[in-house]
Tab-separated table of C-alpha atoms in Angstrom:
chain	number	residue	atom	x	y	z
H	290	MET	CA	-14.122	9.208	-16.642
H	291	LYS	CA	-13.804	6.679	-14.118
H	292	THR	CA	-13.822	8.259	-10.634
H	293	SER	CA	-12.894	6.711	-7.074
H	294	ASN	CA	-16.580	7.061	-6.224
H	295	THR	CA	-17.171	4.082	-8.515
H	296	ARG	CA	-15.121	1.477	-6.350
H	297	ILE	CA	-18.650	0.578	-4.969
H	298	TYR	CA	-16.688	-2.964	-3.305
H	299	LYS	CA	-14.065	-1.073	-2.021
H	300	GLY	CA	-13.364	-2.124	1.873
H	301	ILE	CA	-13.725	0.304	4.855
H	302	PRO	CA	-10.976	1.979	7.059
H	303	LEU	CA	-10.399	0.866	10.340
H	304	ASP	CA	-9.426	2.410	13.640
H	305	ILE	CA	-5.526	1.810	14.396
H	306	ARG	CA	-6.705	0.550	17.376
H	307	THR	CA	-8.468	-2.384	16.145
H	308	GLU	CA	-7.665	-6.042	17.422
H	309	LEU	CA	-6.289	-7.890	14.284
H	310	ASN	CA	-4.907	-11.166	15.105
H	311	SER	CA	-4.005	-11.680	11.048
H	312	TYR	CA	-3.504	-8.696	8.775
H	313	ILE	CA	-1.476	-7.795	5.769
H	314	VAL	CA	1.138	-4.988	5.415
H	315	LEU	CA	1.573	-3.963	1.843
H	316	ASP	CA	3.201	-1.451	-0.551
H	317	THR	CA	2.985	-0.991	-4.828
H	318	GLU	CA	5.388	1.208	-6.676
H	319	THR	CA	3.378	2.474	-9.944
H	320	THR	CA	3.888	4.130	-13.218
H	321	GLY	CA	2.084	7.648	-11.902
H	322	LEU	CA	-0.356	8.445	-9.598
H	323	SER	CA	-3.705	7.540	-11.314
H	324	PRO	CA	-5.023	3.998	-10.808
H	325	VAL	CA	-7.051	4.485	-13.478
H	326	ASN	CA	-4.639	5.706	-16.104
H	327	ASN	CA	-1.247	4.222	-14.668
H	328	ARG	CA	-0.099	0.904	-13.717
H	329	ILE	CA	1.747	-1.198	-10.652
H	330	ILE	CA	5.149	-1.787	-11.312
H	331	GLU	CA	5.867	-3.649	-7.907
H	332	VAL	CA	3.950	-4.880	-5.445
H	333	ALA	CA	5.103	-6.450	-2.122
H	334	ALA	CA	3.404	-7.528	1.259
H	335	VAL	CA	3.840	-9.254	4.478
H	336	ARG	CA	1.510	-11.482	6.235
H	337	VAL	CA	1.332	-11.033	10.078
H	338	ASP	CA	-0.185	-13.852	12.593
H	339	HIS	CA	-0.128	-13.039	16.044
H	340	GLY	CA	2.499	-10.456	15.917
H	341	GLU	CA	5.076	-12.480	13.940
H	342	ILE	CA	5.654	-12.151	10.044
H	343	THR	CA	4.400	-15.240	8.866
H	344	GLY	CA	4.959	-14.929	4.848
H	345	GLN	CA	6.280	-12.410	2.450
H	346	PHE	CA	5.130	-11.584	-1.496
H	347	GLN	CA	7.176	-9.542	-3.713
H	348	THR	CA	7.447	-9.370	-7.476
H	349	LEU	CA	8.132	-6.460	-10.154
H	350	VAL	CA	5.354	-6.144	-12.501
H	351	LYS	CA	5.593	-5.517	-16.209
H	352	PRO	CA	3.227	-2.786	-17.232
H	353	PRO	CA	1.863	-2.209	-21.103
H	354	LEU	CA	3.744	0.495	-22.877
H	355	ASN	CA	2.604	3.894	-22.229
H	356	ALA	CA	1.610	6.487	-24.793
H	357	TYR	CA	5.220	7.344	-25.594
H	358	GLY	CA	6.322	3.554	-25.438
H	359	GLN	CA	7.944	3.611	-22.459
H	360	LEU	CA	7.701	0.576	-19.868
H	361	VAL	CA	8.249	2.978	-17.181
H	362	PRO	CA	8.789	7.067	-17.121
H	363	TYR	CA	11.990	8.502	-16.222
H	364	GLN	CA	10.923	10.397	-13.606
H	365	ILE	CA	9.492	7.234	-11.595
H	366	THR	CA	12.739	5.247	-12.220
H	367	ARG	CA	14.803	8.282	-10.737
H	368	ILE	CA	12.416	8.146	-7.491
H	369	THR	CA	12.678	4.136	-7.379
H	370	GLY	CA	15.573	2.766	-9.050
H	371	ILE	CA	13.212	0.711	-11.295
H	372	ASP	CA	13.747	0.813	-14.995
H	373	ALA	CA	12.813	-0.723	-18.034
H	374	GLY	CA	15.691	-3.532	-17.845
H	375	MET	CA	14.298	-4.879	-14.546
H	376	LEU	CA	10.776	-4.923	-16.113
H	377	LYS	CA	10.906	-6.431	-19.426
H	378	ASP	CA	11.136	-9.900	-18.235
H	379	ALA	CA	8.667	-9.310	-15.047
H	380	PRO	CA	5.277	-11.178	-15.057
H	381	SER	CA	2.317	-9.111	-15.850
H	382	PHE	CA	-0.189	-8.110	-13.074
H	383	GLU	CA	-2.849	-10.723	-14.946
H	384	GLU	CA	-0.183	-13.167	-14.120
H	385	ILE	CA	0.549	-12.546	-10.905
H	386	ALA	CA	-3.358	-11.536	-9.570
H	387	ASP	CA	-4.403	-15.082	-8.746
H	388	ASN	CA	-1.083	-15.615	-6.268
H	389	LEU	CA	-1.395	-11.713	-4.620
H	390	ILE	CA	-5.077	-12.608	-4.272
H	391	GLU	CA	-4.714	-15.758	-2.633
H	392	PHE	CA	-1.831	-14.228	-0.411
H	393	ILE	CA	-3.931	-11.448	0.851
H	394	SER	CA	-7.182	-13.735	1.447
H	395	ASP	CA	-9.716	-11.547	3.163
H	396	LEU	CA	-7.609	-10.163	5.948
H	397	ALA	CA	-7.456	-6.354	6.640
H	398	VAL	CA	-4.670	-4.239	4.667
H	399	ILE	CA	-2.026	-1.942	6.499
H	400	GLY	CA	-0.353	0.699	4.355
H	401	HIS	CA	1.148	4.143	4.754
H	402	ASN	CA	-1.594	6.361	2.467
H	403	VAL	CA	-3.009	3.017	1.814
H	404	ASN	CA	-5.945	4.623	-0.215
H	405	PHE	CA	-3.388	4.834	-2.854
H	406	ASP	CA	-2.317	1.017	-2.972
H	407	ILE	CA	-5.986	0.050	-2.398
H	408	ASN	CA	-6.896	1.861	-5.502
H	409	PHE	CA	-4.620	0.479	-7.392
H	410	LEU	CA	-5.028	-2.910	-6.500
H	411	TYR	CA	-8.606	-2.389	-6.980
H	412	GLU	CA	-8.511	-1.014	-10.650
H	413	SER	CA	-6.073	-3.682	-11.432
H	414	PHE	CA	-8.026	-6.812	-10.290
H	415	GLU	CA	-10.729	-5.515	-11.818
H	416	ARG	CA	-9.306	-4.659	-14.867
H	417	CYS	CA	-7.696	-8.447	-15.478
H	418	ASN	CA	-10.464	-10.485	-14.014
H	419	GLY	CA	-13.306	-8.748	-12.259
H	420	TYR	CA	-12.407	-9.383	-8.881
H	421	HIS	CA	-13.701	-7.104	-6.316
H	422	PHE	CA	-10.900	-5.783	-3.786
H	423	SER	CA	-12.845	-5.250	-1.176
H	424	ASN	CA	-10.591	-5.942	1.945
H	425	ASN	CA	-10.837	-3.454	4.901
H	426	PHE	CA	-7.743	-1.265	5.956
H	427	VAL	CA	-5.691	0.845	8.256
H	428	ASP	CA	-3.759	3.576	7.095
H	429	THR	CA	-0.703	4.591	9.009
H	430	LEU	CA	-0.757	8.019	7.009
H	431	SER	CA	-4.374	9.183	8.939
H	432	ALA	CA	-3.156	7.808	12.100
H	433	SER	CA	0.078	9.693	12.093
H	434	ARG	CA	-1.754	13.117	11.464
H	435	LYS	CA	-4.165	12.192	14.543
H	436	LEU	CA	-1.296	11.181	16.853
H	437	LEU	CA	1.765	13.297	16.007
H	438	PRO	CA	-0.120	16.384	14.401
H	439	GLY	CA	3.664	18.503	14.822
H	440	ILE	CA	5.716	16.538	12.457
H	441	SER	CA	5.945	15.831	8.861
H	442	HIS	CA	4.026	12.467	7.953
H	443	SER	CA	5.941	11.174	4.867
H	444	LEU	CA	6.703	7.544	5.540
H	445	GLY	CA	10.696	8.406	5.626
H	446	ASP	CA	9.741	11.194	8.272
H	447	LEU	CA	7.765	8.994	10.295
H	448	ALA	CA	10.287	6.213	10.305
H	449	GLN	CA	13.055	8.824	11.118
H	450	TYR	CA	10.865	10.071	14.447
H	451	PHE	CA	10.546	6.066	15.202
H	452	ASN	CA	14.144	5.705	14.595
H	453	VAL	CA	13.077	2.513	11.832
H	454	VAL	CA	15.619	2.283	9.034
H	455	ASN	CA	14.468	1.627	5.731
H	456	ASN	CA	17.340	0.435	3.911
H	457	GLN	CA	15.814	1.311	0.440
H	458	ALA	CA	13.179	3.519	0.065
H	459	HIS	CA	10.435	3.680	-2.516
H	460	ARG	CA	10.935	0.001	-3.418
H	461	ALA	CA	8.072	-1.800	-2.137
H	462	MET	CA	9.500	-4.315	0.312
H	463	SER	CA	11.474	-2.151	2.181
H	464	ASP	CA	8.523	0.314	2.721
H	465	THR	CA	6.477	-2.625	3.427
H	466	LEU	CA	8.591	-3.635	6.556
H	467	THR	CA	9.153	0.163	7.103
H	468	THR	CA	5.199	0.347	7.659
H	469	TYR	CA	4.848	-2.508	9.648
H	470	ARG	CA	7.379	-1.063	11.750
H	471	CYS	CA	5.867	2.328	11.946
H	472	TYR	CA	2.422	0.786	12.662
H	473	LEU	CA	3.311	-1.263	16.021
H	474	LYS	CA	4.518	1.962	17.409
H	475	LEU	CA	1.683	4.134	16.117
H	476	ARG	CA	-0.605	1.551	17.258
H	477	GLU	CA	1.008	1.610	20.486
H	478	MET	CA	0.610	4.985	21.104
H	479	ALA	CA	-2.972	5.201	20.013
H	480	LEU	CA	-4.027	2.328	22.478
H	481	GLN	CA	-2.571	4.706	25.331
H	482	ASN	CA	-5.869	6.587	24.689
H	483	GLY	CA	-7.989	3.543	25.006
H	484	ALA	CA	-8.996	0.598	22.785
H	485	VAL	CA	-11.732	0.440	20.398
H	486	THR	CA	-12.144	-2.479	17.772
H	487	ALA	CA	-15.261	-0.697	15.389
H	488	ALA	CA	-14.375	0.391	11.879
H	489	THR	CA	-14.402	4.462	12.176
H	490	PRO	CA	-16.259	6.608	9.719
H	491	TYR	CA	-13.288	8.493	8.343
H	492	ARG	CA	-10.989	7.940	5.415
H	493	ALA	CA	-7.287	9.109	4.450
H	494	ARG	CA	-7.810	12.754	3.509
H	495	SER	CA	-4.990	12.586	0.774
H	496	SER	CA	-4.688	10.806	-2.638
H	497	GLY	CA	-1.092	11.760	-3.364
H	498	TRP	CA	2.301	10.350	-2.860
H	499	PHE	CA	4.369	10.868	0.273
H	500	PHE	CA	8.045	11.225	0.172
């Protein structure tokens, strides 16, 4: 069975203090936890250049039917609000892949528990066109664990700590914008301990969802 160890082209994690003139913040919603066996149903991303959001990408994604003949399991609809009716006319991942690759380009990717999103994108690109998704990444989950050990580290709790409003939790664009604002707060905190620019050897320790 394929495991994350086979993602040989996967990028490396960057310290949150790394200076990035341009980068992507993104989030995905999926049909489950396995990048191999489950599929993306929504992806959203924003591009940031010199501290300003300069572009946005957002789309629902129609997955293949699962073993039960479903586009999306009920428990995922309950969490995200995304149901089969919303997905039936959405494009497939194959149909959005080229545009998403062009939008992300070779920029560093920022996300909360970003290994989850990176692994899903890696598998999805490889599955549909053989593209190797090798962008480096910054994980706000790992950063929050290091900088704020006394709090819960879900995106919702982190946003509450920083007084960041997430108007539509568990939808990709709202979570992306929330992650972006939390990233700025965390990076400001981290820089108080001295700036670095090199990639760090650690990877996010968790591979699950955090609510």
